[in-house]
GROMACS .gro file of C-alpha atoms in nm:
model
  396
    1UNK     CA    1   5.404   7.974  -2.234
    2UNK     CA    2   5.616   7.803  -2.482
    3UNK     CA    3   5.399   7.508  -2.622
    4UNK     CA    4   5.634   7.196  -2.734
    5UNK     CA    5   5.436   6.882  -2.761
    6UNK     CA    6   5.618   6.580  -2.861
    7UNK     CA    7   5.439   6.289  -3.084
    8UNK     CA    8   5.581   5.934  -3.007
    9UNK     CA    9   5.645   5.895  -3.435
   10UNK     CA   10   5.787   6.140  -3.696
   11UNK     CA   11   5.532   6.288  -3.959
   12UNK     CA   12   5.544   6.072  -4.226
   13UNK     CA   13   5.488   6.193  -4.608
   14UNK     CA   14   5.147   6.193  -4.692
   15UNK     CA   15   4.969   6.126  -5.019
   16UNK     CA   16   4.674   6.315  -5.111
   17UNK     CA   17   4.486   6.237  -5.421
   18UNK     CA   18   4.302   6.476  -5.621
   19UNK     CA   19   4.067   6.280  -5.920
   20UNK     CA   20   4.387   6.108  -6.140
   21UNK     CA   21   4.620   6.364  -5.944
   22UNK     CA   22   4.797   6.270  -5.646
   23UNK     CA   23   5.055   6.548  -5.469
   24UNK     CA   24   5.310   6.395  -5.201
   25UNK     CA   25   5.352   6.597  -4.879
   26UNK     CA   26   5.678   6.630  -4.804
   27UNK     CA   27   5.773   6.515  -4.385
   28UNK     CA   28   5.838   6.771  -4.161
   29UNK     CA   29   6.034   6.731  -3.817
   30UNK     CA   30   5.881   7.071  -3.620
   31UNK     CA   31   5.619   7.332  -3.691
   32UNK     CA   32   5.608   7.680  -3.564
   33UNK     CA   33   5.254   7.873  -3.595
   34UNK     CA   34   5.132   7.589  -3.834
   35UNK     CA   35   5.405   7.638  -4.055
   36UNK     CA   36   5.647   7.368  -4.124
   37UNK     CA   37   5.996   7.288  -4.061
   38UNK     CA   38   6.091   7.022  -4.328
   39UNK     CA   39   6.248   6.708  -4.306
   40UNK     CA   40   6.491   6.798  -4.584
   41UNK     CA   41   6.615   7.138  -4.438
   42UNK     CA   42   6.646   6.958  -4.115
   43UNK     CA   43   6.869   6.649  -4.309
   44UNK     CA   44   7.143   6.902  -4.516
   45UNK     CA   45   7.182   7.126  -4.209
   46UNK     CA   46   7.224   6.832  -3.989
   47UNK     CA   47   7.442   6.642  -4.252
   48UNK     CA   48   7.683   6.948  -4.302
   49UNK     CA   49   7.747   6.954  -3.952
   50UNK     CA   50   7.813   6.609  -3.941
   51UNK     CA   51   8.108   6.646  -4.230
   52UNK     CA   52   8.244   6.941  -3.997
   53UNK     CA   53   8.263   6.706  -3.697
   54UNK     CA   54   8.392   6.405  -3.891
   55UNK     CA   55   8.651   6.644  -4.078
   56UNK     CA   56   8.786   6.860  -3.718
   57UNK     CA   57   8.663   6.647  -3.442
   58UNK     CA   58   8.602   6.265  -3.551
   59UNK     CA   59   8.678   6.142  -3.186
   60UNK     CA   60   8.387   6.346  -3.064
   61UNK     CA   61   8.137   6.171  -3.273
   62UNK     CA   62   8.206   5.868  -3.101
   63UNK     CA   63   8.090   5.960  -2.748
   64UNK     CA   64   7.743   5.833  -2.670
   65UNK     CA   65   7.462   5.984  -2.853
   66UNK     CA   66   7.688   6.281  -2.999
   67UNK     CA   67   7.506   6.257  -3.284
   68UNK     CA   68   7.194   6.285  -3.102
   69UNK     CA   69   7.345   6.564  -2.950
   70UNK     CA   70   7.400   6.753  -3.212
   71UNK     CA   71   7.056   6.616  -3.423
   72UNK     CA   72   6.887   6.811  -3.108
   73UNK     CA   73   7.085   7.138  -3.180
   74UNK     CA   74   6.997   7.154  -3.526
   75UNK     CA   75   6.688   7.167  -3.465
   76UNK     CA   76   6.644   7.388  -3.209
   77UNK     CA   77   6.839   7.631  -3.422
   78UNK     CA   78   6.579   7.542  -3.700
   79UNK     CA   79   6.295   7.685  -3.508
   80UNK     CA   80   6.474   7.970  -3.384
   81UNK     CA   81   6.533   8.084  -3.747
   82UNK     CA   82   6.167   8.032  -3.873
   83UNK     CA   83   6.053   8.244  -3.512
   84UNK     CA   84   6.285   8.485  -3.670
   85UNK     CA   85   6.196   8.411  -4.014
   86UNK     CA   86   5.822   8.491  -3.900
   87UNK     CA   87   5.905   8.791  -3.717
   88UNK     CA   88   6.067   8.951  -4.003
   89UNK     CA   89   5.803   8.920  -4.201
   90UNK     CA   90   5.534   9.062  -3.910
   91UNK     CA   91   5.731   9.364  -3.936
   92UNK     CA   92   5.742   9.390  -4.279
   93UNK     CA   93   6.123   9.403  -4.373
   94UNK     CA   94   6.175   9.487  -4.681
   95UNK     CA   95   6.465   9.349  -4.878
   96UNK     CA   96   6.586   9.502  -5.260
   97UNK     CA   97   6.662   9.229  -5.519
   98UNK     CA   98   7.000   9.412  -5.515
   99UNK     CA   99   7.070   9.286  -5.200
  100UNK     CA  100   6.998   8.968  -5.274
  101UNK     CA  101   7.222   8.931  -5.561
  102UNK     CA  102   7.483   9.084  -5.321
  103UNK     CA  103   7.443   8.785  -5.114
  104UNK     CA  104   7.406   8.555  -5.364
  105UNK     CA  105   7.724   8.681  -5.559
  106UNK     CA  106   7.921   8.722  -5.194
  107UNK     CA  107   7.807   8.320  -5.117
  108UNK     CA  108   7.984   8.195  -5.545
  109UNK     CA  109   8.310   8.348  -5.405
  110UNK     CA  110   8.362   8.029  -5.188
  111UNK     CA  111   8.314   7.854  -5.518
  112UNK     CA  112   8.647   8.052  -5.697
  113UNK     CA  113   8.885   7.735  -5.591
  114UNK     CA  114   8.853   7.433  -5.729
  115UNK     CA  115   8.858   7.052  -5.696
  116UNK     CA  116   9.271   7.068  -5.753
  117UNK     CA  117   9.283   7.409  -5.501
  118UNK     CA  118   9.354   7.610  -5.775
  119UNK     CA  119   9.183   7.964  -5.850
  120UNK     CA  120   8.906   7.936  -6.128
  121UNK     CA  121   8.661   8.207  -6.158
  122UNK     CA  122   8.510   8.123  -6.424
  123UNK     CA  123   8.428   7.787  -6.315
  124UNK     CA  124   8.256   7.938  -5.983
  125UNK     CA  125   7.887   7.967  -6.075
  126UNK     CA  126   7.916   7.580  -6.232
  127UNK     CA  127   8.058   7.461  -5.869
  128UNK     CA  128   7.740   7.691  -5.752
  129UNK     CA  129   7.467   7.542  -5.938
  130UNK     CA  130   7.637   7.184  -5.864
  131UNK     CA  131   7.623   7.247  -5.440
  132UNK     CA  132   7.258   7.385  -5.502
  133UNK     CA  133   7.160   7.059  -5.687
  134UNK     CA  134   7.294   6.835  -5.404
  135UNK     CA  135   7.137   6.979  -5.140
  136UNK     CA  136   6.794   6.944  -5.395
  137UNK     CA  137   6.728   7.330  -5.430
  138UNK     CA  138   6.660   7.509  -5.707
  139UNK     CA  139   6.827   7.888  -5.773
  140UNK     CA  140   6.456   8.044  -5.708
  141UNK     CA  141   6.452   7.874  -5.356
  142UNK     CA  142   6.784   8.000  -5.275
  143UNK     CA  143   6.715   8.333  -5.311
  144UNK     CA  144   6.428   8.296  -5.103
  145UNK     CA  145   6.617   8.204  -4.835
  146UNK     CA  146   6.867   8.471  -4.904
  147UNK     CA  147   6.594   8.693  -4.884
  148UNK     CA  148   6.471   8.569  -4.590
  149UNK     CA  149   6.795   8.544  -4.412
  150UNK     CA  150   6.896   8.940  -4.516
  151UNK     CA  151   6.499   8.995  -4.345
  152UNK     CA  152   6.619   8.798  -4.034
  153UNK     CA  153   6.982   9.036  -4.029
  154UNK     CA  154   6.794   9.378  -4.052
  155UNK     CA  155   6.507   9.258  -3.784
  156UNK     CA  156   6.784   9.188  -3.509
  157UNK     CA  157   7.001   9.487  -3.583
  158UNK     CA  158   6.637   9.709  -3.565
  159UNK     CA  159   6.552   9.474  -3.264
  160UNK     CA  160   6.833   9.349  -3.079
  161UNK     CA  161   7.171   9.538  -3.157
  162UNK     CA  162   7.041   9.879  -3.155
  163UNK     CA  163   6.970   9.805  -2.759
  164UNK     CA  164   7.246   9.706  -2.637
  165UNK     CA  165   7.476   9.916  -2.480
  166UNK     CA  166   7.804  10.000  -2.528
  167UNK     CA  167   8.078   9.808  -2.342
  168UNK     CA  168   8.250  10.020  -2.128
  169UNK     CA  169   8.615   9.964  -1.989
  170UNK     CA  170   8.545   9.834  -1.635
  171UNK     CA  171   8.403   9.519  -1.806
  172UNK     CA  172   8.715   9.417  -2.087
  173UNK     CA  173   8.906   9.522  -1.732
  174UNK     CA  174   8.745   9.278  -1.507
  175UNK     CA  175   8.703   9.013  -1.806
  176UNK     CA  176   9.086   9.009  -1.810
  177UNK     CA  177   9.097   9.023  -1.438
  178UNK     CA  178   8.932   8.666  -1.449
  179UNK     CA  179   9.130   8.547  -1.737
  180UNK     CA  180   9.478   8.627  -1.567
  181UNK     CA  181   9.384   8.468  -1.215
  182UNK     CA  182   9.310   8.147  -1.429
  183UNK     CA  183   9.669   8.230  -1.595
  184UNK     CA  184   9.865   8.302  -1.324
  185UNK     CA  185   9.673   8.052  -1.134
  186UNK     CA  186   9.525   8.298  -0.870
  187UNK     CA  187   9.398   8.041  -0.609
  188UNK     CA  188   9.218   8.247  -0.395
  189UNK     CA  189   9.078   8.501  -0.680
  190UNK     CA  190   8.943   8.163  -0.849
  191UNK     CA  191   8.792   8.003  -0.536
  192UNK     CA  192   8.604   8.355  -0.481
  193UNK     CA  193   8.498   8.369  -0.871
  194UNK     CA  194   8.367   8.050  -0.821
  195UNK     CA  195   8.147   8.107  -0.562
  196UNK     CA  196   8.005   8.488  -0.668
  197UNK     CA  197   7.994   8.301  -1.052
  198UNK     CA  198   8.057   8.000  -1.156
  199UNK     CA  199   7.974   8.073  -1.544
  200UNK     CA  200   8.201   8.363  -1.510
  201UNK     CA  201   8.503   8.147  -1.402
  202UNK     CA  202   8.440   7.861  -1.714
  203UNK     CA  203   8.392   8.173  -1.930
  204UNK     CA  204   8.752   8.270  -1.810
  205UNK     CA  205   8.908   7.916  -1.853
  206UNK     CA  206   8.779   7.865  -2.211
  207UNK     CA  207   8.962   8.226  -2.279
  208UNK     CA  208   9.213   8.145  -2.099
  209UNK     CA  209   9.270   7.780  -2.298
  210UNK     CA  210   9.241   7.981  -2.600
  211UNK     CA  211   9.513   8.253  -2.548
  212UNK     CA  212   9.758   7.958  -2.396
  213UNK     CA  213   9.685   7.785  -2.777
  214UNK     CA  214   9.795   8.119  -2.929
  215UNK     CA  215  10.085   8.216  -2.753
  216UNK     CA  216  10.217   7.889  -2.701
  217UNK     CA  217  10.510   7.774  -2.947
  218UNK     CA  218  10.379   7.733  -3.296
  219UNK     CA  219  10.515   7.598  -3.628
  220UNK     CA  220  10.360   7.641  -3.976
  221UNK     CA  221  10.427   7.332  -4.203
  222UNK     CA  222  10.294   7.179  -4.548
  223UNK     CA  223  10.129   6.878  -4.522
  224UNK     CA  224  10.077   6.581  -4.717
  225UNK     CA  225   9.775   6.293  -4.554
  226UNK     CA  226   9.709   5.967  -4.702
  227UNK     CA  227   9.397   5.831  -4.510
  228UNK     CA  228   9.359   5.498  -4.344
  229UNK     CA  229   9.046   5.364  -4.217
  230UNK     CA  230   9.026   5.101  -3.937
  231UNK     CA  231   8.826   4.937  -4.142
  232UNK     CA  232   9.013   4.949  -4.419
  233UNK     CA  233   9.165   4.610  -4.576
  234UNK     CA  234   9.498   4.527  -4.488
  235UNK     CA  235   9.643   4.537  -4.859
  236UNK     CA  236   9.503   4.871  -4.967
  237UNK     CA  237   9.613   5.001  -4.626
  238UNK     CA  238   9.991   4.871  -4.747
  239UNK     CA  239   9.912   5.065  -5.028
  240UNK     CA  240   9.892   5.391  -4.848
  241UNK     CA  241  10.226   5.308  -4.699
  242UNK     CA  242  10.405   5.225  -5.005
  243UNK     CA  243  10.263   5.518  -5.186
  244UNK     CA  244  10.404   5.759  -4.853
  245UNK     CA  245  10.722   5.598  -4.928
  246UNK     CA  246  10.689   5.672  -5.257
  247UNK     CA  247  10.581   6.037  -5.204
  248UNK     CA  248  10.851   6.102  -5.011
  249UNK     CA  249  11.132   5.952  -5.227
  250UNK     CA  250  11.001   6.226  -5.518
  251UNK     CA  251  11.056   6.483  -5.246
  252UNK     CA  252  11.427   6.407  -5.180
  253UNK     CA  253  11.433   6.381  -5.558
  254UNK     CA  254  11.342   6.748  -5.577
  255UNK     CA  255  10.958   6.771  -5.642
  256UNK     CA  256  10.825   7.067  -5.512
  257UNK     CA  257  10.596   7.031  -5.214
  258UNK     CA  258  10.295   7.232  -5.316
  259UNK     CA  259  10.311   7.006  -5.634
  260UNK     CA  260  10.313   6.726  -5.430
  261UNK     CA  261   9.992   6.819  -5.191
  262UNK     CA  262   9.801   6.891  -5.547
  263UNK     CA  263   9.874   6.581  -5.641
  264UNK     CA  264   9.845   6.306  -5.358
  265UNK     CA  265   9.673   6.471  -5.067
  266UNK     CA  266   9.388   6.360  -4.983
  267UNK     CA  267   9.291   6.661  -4.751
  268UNK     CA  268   9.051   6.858  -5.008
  269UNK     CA  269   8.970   7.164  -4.744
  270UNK     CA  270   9.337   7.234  -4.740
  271UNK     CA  271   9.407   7.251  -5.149
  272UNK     CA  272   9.319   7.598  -5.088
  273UNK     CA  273   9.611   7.686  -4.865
  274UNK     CA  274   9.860   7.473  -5.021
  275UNK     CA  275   9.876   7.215  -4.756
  276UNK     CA  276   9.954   7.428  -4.468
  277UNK     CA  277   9.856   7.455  -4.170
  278UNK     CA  278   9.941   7.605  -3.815
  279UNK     CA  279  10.023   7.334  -3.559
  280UNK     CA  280  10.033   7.421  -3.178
  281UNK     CA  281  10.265   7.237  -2.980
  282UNK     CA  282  10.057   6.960  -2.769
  283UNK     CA  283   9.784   6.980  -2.983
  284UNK     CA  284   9.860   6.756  -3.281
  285UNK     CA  285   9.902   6.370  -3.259
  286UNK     CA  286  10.214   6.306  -3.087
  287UNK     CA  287  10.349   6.169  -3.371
  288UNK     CA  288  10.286   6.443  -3.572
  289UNK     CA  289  10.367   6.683  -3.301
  290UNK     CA  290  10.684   6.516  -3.247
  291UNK     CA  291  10.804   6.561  -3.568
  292UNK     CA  292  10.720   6.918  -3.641
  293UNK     CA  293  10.882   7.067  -3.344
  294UNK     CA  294  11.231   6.881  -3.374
  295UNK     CA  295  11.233   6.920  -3.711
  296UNK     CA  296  11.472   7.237  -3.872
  297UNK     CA  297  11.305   7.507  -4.113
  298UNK     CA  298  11.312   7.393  -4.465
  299UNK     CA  299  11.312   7.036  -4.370
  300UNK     CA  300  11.095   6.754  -4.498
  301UNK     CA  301  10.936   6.435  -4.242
  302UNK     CA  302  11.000   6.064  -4.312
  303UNK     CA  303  10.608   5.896  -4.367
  304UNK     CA  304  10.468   5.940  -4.027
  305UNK     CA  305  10.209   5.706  -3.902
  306UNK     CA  306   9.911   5.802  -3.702
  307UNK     CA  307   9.551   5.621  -3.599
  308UNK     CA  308   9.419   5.779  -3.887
  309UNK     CA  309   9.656   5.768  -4.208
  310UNK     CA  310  10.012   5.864  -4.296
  311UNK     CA  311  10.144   6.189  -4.285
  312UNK     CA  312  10.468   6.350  -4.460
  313UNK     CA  313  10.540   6.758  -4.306
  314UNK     CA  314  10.790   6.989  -4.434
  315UNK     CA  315  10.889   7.283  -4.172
  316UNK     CA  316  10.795   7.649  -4.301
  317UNK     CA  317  10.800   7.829  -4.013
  318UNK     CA  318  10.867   7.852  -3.639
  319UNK     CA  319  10.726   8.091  -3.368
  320UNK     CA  320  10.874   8.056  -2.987
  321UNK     CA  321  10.636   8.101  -2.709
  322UNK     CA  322  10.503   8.450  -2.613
  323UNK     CA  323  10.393   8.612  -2.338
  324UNK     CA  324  10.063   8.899  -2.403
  325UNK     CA  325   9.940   9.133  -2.109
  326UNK     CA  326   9.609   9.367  -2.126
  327UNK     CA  327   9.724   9.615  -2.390
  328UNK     CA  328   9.765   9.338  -2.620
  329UNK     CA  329   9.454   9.189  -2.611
  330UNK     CA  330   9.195   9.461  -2.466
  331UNK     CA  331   9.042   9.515  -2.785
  332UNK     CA  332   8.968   9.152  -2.882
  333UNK     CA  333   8.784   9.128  -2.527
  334UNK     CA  334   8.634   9.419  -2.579
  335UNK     CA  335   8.439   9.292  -2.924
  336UNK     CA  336   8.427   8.967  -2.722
  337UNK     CA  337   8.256   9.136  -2.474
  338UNK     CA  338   7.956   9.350  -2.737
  339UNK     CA  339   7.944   9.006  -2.899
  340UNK     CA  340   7.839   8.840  -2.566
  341UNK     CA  341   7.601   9.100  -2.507
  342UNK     CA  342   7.454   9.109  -2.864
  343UNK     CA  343   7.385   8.748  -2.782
  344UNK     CA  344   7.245   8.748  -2.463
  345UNK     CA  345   7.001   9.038  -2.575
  346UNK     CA  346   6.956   8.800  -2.894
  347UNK     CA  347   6.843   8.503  -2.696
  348UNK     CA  348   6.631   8.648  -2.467
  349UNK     CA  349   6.436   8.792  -2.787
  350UNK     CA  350   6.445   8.463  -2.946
  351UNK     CA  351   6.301   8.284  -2.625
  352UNK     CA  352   6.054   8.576  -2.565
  353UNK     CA  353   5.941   8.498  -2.992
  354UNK     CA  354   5.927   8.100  -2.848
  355UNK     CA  355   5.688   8.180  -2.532
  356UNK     CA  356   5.443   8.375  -2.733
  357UNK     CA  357   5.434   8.082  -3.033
  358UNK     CA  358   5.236   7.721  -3.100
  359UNK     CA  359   5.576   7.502  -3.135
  360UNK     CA  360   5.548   7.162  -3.255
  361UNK     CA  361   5.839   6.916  -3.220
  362UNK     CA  362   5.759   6.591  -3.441
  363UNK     CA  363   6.141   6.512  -3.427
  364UNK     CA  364   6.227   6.241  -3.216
  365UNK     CA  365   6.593   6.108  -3.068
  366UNK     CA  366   6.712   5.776  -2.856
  367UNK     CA  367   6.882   6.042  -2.644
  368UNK     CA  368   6.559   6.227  -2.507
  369UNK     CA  369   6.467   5.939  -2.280
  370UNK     CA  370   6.828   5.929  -2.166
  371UNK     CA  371   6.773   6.287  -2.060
  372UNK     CA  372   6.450   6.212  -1.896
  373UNK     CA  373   6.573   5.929  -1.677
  374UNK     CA  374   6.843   6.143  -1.570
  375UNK     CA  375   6.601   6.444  -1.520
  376UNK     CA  376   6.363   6.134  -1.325
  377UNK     CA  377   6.681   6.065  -1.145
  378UNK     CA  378   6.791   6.411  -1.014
  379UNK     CA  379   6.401   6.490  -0.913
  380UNK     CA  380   6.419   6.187  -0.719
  381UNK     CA  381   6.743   6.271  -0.532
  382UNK     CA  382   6.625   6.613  -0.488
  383UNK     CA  383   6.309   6.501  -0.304
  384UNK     CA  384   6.504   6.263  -0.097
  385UNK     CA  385   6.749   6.534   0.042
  386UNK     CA  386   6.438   6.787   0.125
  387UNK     CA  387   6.257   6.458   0.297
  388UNK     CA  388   6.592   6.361   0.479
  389UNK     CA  389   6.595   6.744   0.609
  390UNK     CA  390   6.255   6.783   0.720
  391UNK     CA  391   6.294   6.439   0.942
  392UNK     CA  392   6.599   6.620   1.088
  393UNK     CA  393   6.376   6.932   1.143
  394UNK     CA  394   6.134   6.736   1.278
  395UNK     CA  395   6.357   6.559   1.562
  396UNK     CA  396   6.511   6.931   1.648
   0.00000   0.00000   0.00000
């Protein structure tokens, strides 16, 4: 049986003295066969998914105990990869320190661009060293974990994706079966999907979503975003506005546009592209949206103000609305299809690692007794209903 025990407190550091010596203990939020998960892997994995949120989906983080949420993902993913991490090294995987460099040389490509978006190579391994000394690790640990992740990689292909079989037609066929009766809004093939499989038919609705997003009319534009906070005072958020003016008055002057994102955006993932980006019609703010689908080729937005900061556009390209049929999509359903099965076959090794292993969870969130009232809740109801029933049997 999987053993979880929960303590009411985290793990606090501990100091343990040694004559004059003393040696601090760092925290740890699980443990998995005595070993532990630290505090501080747990804090930069859950803080870089944080910036991803706050960077692509802001509004979610404002729901109810997202955070939590997500806090409780993190580290469940934690302990999968040290039950991994463990396994690896049971089976003694070896791993060459030419791989490692491999990896390690394959992660400083990311590092090529710079603060400006421009290409700098020879500025890569500084950039490198710099991310490595804000998350607090030193080059020798990250090569351990290298290591250990390249360990983890060769276990489940030797594991996991050697089993697994090969998808076969009939299964990308019925796949797309489902995907078109949520399409073509097939009533009565959804109602029956529904009740053989319900997972089956949300499977084929998130597809579905998906291939409506990228066949639906499209329009590739530079952009330009000066950010405004609610929060923000009233005169610096004038500021912004001015400045948009400002911006775009140097664009009808004849500044170039990529010239201008370098210099005034203050969208740092996009430096890399120039600014653009692919907007899908319905998508965007409405403001935005608005603008970038009446908008000719070639042309450049007035300042456009959303909730979250002003926005100039200029039109690059267009794409009209498309339709796609089996042929033209069969093979990304097919890899869809292995890549479900790889991780099926990868959970149910992962879970089958869990049940055999002493897990500690030391991590605590206000959400868990959320979940357990509404766990209290359904148990209740449940019991209820089966009471209500046997009275009825009863009286028959």
């Amino acid at each position: 049986m999987n053993k979880i025990h929960k303590i009411l407190l985290p793990v606090l550091g501990v100091c343990f003295a040694a004559g004059a010596q003393a040696k601090v203990v760092e925290s740890s939020v699980a443990s998995v066969n005595g070993r532990p998960v630290l505090s501080s892997e747990y804090d930069n994995y859950y803080q870089g998914i944080i910036e991803q949120y706050q960077a692509t989906a802001p509004q979610f983080l404002e729901q109810p105990y997202a955070k939590d949420m997500l806090g409780k993902e993190v580290l469940k993913e934690l302990i999968s990869k040290e039950l991994l991490y463990q396994a690896a090294e049971e089976a003694k995987i070896q791993v060459k320190d030419s791989e490692i460099d491999n990896g390690i040389n394959e992660i400083k490509t990311r590092f090529i661009i710079d603060e400006k978006g421009q290409q700098d190579p020879k500025g890569a391994d500084k950039r490198f060293n710099e991310a490595l000394k804000k998350q607090h690790m030193s080059l020798k640990a990250y090569k351990n974990k290298i290591k250990k992740d390249i360990s983890v990689k060769k276990l489940l292909e030797a594991q996991v994706q050697a089993s697994v079989k090969p998808v076969e037609e009939a299964d990308v066929k019925a796949l797309y079966a489902n995907v078109e009766a949520v399409l073509k809004n097939k009533t009565k093939a959804l109602k029956a999907l529904e009740k053989e499989d319900p997972a089956k038919l949300r499977e084929a609705q998130l597809i579905a979503a998906k291939l409506k997003q990228l066949t639906a009319e499209q329009v590739r534009v530079g952009h330009i975003y000066l950010a405004v906070t609610k929060d923000m005072p009233a005169e610096e958020a004038k500021q912004k506005e001015e400045l948009a003016k400002k911006i775009k008055k140097e664009l009808d002057g004849g500044m170039d546009f990529s010239t201008a994102v370098k210099q005034y955006t203050e969208d740092k993932a996009a430096l890399a592209s120039g600014g653009d980006m692919i907007l899908i019609k319905g998508i965007a703010p409405k403001e935005v949206d608005a603008a970038a689908f009446s908008l000719a080729v070639g042309k450049t937005s007035a300042p456009i103000k959303t909730e979250v900061g002003w926005h100039i556009i200029k039109v690059k390209e267009k794409r009209a609305e498309r339709e796609i049929g089996y042929e033209d999509i069969a093979r990304d359903l097919a890899q869809y299809v292995a890549q479900q099965k790889i991780q099926t076959a990868m959970l149910q090794y992962v879970n089958g690692l869990a049940d055999k292993a002493d897990i500690k969870v030391t991590k605590t969130f206000d959400v868990d007794a959320v979940i357990e009232a509404e766990a209290a809740k359904r148990a209740a109801e449940e019991a209820k209903k089966e009471g209500e029933k046997a009275v009825k049997e009863e009286k028959k």
